[in-house]
GROMACS .gro file of C-alpha atoms in nm:
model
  230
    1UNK     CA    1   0.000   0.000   0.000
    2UNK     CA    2   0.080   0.381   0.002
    3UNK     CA    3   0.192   0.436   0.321
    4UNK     CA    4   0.475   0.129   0.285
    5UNK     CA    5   0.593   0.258  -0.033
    6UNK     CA    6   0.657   0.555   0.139
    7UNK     CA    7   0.814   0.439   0.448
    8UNK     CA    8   1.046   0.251   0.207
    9UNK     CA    9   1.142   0.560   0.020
   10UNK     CA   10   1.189   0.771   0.301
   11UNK     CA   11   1.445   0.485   0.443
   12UNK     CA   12   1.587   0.399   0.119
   13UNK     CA   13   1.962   0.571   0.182
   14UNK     CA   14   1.965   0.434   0.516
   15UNK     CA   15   1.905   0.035   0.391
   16UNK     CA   16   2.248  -0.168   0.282
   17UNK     CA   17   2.017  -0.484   0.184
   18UNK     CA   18   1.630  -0.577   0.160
   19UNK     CA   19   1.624  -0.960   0.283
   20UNK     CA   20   1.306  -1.114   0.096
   21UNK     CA   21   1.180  -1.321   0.353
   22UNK     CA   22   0.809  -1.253   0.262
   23UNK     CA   23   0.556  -1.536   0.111
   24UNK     CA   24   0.285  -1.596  -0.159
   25UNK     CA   25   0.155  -1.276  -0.393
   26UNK     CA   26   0.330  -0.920  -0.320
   27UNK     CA   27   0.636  -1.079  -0.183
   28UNK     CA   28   0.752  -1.377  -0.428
   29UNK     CA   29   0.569  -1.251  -0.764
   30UNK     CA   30   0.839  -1.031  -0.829
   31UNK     CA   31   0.590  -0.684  -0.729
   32UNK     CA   32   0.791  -0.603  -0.388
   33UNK     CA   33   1.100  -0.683  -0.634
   34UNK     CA   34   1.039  -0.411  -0.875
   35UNK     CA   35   0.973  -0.186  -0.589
   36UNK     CA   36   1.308  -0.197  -0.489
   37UNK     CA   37   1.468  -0.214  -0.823
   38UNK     CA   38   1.284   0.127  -0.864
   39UNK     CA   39   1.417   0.296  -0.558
   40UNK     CA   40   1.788   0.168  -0.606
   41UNK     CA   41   1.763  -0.108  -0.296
   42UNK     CA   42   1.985  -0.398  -0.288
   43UNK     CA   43   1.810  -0.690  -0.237
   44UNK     CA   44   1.816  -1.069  -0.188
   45UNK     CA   45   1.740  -1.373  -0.444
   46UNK     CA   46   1.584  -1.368  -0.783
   47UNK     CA   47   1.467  -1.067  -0.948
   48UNK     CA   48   1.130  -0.926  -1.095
   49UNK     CA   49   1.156  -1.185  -1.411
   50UNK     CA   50   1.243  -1.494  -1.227
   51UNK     CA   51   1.017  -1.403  -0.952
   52UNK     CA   52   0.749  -1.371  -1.179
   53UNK     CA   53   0.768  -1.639  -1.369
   54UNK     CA   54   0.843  -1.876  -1.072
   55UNK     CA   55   0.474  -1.788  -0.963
   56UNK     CA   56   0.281  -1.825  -1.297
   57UNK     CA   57   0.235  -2.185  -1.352
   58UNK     CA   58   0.123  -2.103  -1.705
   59UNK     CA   59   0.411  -1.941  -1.829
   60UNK     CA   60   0.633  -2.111  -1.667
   61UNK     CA   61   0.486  -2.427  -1.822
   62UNK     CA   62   0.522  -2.292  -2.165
   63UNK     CA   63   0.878  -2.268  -2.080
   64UNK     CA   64   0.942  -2.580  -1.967
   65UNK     CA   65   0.814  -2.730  -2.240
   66UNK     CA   66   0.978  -2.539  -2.480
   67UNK     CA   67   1.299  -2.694  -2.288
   68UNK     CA   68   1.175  -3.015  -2.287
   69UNK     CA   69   1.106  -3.035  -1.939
   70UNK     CA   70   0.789  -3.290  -1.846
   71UNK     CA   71   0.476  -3.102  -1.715
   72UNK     CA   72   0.168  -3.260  -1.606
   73UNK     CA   73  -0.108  -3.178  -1.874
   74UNK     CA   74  -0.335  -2.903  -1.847
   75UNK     CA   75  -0.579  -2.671  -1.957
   76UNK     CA   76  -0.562  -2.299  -1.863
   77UNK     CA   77  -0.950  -2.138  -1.807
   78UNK     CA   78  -1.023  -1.760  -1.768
   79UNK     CA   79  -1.288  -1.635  -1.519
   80UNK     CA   80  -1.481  -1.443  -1.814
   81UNK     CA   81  -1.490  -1.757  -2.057
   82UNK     CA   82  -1.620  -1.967  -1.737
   83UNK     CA   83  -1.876  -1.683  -1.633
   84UNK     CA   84  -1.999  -1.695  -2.021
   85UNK     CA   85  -2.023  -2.042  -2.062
   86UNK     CA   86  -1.958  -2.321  -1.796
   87UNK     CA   87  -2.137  -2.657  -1.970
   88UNK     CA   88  -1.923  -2.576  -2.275
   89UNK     CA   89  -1.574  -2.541  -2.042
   90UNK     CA   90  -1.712  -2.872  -1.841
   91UNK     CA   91  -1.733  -3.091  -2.205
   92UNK     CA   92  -1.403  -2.942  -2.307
   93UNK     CA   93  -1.209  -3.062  -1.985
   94UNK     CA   94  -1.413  -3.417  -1.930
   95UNK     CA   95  -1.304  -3.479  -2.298
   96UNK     CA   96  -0.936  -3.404  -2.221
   97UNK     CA   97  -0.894  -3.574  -1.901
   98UNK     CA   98  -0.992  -3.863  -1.676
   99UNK     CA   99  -1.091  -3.819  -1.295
  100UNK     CA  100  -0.971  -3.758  -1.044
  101UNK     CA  101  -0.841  -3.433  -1.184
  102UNK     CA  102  -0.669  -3.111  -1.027
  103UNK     CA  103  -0.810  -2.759  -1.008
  104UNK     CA  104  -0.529  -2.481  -0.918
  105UNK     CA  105  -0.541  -2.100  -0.920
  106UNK     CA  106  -0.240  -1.970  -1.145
  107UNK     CA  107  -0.037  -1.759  -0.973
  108UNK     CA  108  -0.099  -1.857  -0.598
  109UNK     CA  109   0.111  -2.049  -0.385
  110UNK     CA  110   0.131  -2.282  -0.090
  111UNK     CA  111  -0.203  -2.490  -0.267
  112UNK     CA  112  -0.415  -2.232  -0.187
  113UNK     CA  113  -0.723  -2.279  -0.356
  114UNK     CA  114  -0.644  -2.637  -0.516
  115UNK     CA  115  -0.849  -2.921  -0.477
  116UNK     CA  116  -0.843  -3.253  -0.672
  117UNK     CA  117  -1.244  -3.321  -0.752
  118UNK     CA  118  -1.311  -3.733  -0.759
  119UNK     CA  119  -1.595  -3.651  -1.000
  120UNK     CA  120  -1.814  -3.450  -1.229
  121UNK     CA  121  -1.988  -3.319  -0.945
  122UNK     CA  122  -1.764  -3.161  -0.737
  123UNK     CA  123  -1.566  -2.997  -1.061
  124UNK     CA  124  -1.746  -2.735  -1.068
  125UNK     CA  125  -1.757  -2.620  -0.722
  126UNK     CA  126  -1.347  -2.628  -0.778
  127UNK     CA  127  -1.314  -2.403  -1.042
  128UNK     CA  128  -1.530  -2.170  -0.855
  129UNK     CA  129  -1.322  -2.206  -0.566
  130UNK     CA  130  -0.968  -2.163  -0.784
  131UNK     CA  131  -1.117  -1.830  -0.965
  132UNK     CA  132  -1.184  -1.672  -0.613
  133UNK     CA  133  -0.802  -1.659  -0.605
  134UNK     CA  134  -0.722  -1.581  -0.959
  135UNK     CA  135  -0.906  -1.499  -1.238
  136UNK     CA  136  -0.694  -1.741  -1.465
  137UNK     CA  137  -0.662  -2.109  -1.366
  138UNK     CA  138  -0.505  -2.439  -1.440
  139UNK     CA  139  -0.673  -2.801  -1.473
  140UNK     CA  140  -0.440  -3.036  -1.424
  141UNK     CA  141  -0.428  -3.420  -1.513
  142UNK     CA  142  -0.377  -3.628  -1.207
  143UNK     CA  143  -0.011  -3.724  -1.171
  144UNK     CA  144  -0.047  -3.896  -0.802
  145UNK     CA  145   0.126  -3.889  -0.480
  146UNK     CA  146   0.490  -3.918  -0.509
  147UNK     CA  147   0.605  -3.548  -0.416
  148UNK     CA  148   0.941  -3.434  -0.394
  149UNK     CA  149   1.094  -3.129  -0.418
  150UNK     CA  150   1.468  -2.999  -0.487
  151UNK     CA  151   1.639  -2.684  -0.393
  152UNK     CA  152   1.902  -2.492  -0.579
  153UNK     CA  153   2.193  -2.260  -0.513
  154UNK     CA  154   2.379  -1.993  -0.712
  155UNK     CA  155   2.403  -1.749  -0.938
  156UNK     CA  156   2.617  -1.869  -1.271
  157UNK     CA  157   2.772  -2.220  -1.079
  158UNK     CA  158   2.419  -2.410  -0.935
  159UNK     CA  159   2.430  -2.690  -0.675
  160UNK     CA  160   2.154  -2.855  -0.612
  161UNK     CA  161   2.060  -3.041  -0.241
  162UNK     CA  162   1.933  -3.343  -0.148
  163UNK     CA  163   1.619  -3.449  -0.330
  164UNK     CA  164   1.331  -3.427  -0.019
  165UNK     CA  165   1.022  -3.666  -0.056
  166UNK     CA  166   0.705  -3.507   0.049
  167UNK     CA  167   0.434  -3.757   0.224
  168UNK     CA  168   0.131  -3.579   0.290
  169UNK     CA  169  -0.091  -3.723   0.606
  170UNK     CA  170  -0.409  -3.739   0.376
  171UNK     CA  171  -0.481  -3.707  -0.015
  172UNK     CA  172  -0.214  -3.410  -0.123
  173UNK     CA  173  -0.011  -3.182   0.004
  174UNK     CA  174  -0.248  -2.912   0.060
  175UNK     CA  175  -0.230  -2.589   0.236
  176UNK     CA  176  -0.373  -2.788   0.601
  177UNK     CA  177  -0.106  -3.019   0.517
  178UNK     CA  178   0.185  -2.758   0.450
  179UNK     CA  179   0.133  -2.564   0.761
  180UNK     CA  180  -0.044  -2.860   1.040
  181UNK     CA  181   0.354  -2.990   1.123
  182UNK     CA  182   0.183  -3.344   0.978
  183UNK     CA  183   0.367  -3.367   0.660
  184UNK     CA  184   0.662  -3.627   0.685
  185UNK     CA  185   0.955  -3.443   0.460
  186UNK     CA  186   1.213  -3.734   0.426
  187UNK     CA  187   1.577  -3.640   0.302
  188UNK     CA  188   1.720  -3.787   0.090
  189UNK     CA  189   1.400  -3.922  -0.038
  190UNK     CA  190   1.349  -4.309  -0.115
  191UNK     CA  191   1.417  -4.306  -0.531
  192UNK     CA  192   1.687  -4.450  -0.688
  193UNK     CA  193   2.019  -4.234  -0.672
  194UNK     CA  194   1.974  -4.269  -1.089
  195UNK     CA  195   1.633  -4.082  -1.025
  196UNK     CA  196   1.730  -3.826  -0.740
  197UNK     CA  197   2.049  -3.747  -0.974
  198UNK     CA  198   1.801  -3.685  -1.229
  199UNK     CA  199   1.589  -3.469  -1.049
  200UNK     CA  200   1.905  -3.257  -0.928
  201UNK     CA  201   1.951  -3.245  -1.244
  202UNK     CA  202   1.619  -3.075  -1.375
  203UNK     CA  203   1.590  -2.836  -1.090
  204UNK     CA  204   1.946  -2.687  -1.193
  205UNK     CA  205   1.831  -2.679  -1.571
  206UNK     CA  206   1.490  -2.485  -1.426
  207UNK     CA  207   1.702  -2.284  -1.199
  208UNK     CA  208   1.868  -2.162  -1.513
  209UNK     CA  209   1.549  -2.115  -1.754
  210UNK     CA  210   1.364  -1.857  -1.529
  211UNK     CA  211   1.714  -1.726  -1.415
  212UNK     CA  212   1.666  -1.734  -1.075
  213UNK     CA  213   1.964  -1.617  -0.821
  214UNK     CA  214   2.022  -1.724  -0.475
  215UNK     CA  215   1.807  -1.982  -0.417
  216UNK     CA  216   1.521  -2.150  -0.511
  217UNK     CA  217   1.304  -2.434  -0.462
  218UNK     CA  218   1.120  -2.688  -0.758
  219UNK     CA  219   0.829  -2.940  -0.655
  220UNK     CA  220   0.813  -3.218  -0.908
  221UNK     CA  221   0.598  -3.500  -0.900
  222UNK     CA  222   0.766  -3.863  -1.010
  223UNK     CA  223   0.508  -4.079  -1.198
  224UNK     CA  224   0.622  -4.444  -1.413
  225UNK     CA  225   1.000  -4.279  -1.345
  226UNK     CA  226   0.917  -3.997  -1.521
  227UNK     CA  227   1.009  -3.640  -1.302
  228UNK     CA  228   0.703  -3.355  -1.391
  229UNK     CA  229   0.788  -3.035  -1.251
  230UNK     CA  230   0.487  -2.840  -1.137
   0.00000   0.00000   0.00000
């Protein structure tokens, strides 16, 4: 708001370094970014591209696959083409996919707002619930449980840490599940070192597409030994 933009430029010759330690839109969408870019404040990890596209599943997607990188499936819906039309979206994504199925806001984090509908009739109540967060969102094919998720470090030389297996206490790691303490977060996670090394090795190759800095994180889920990075 306002009044923190100008708190932040009244303070701005007296900061050495903005530490981004803030979460979900504002603060990883690359907005508070370009705030500081604007009024000459060092800051820490990625920058207003990388931060940006680290948030938009869409066009994040689109990069990936222009790399070659698996992604689950999907089908992106806007909130005016659902408002105008709903039985025609509903055919459209019954004819691409098979339930259960997953509903997720674009550009929101920490699950909020996905659900996985079972059937037809909770599909709609879904979307709904997705385009209260956003007003574009993603169905998603069904990939199943086996999370993990691998963090990288650097700038132009990227390491990558242990490969962490998420193990959600019911159906997927949603936000209850992120924030209840519940979650079991093993490391190094139980797939083959030939898999894990692979996985390292797609999370540095994203690290480098969005050109992130510092350090990131990539959640991937593994499916017939295939690695999908959502």
């Amino acid at each position: 708001n306002l009044k923190f933009v100008s708190m932040l430029y009244n303070l701005r010759n007296k900061i050495d370094l903005a530490f981004i330690a803030l979460h979900g839109p504002m603060g990883e969408d690359g907005k508070i970014q370009s705030l500081l870019e604007i009024l000459n404040i060092p800051y820490t990890f990625s920058g207003v591209l990388a931060s940006g596209i680290g948030m938009n599943k869409l066009k994040s997607r689109e990069l990936f696959q222009f790399h070659k990188i698996n992604v689950p499936d999907y089908l992106p819906i806007e909130k005016l083409n659902w408002k105008k039309d709903k039985n025609k979206i509903i055919t459209e994504i019954t004819k691409k996919f098979k339930f259960p199925l997953v509903v997720k806001p674009n550009t929101s984090g920490s699950s909020y707002g996905v659900s996985i509908p079972s059937k037809i009739n909770g599909l709609k109540k879904s979307i709904s619930r997705a385009l209260k967060c956003d007003n574009l969102i993603l169905i998603e094919e069904y990939l199943g449980k086996k999370e993990i998720s691998v963090a990288t470090i650097g700038n132009k030389k990227i390491i990558a840490l242990p490969v962490i297996e998420i193990i959600p206490p019911d159906k997927f790691f949603d936000l209850k599940a992120k924030y209840s303490g519940k979650t079991k977060e093993i490391c190094p996670a139980k797939i083959s070192q030939k898999l894990a090394e692979k996985a390292k090795e797609v999370a540095k190759k994203v690290h480098k597409i969005i050109d992130a800095r510092g350090i990131i994180r990539t959640d991937m889920i593994i499916k017939n030994n295939r690695i999908y990075v959502l």
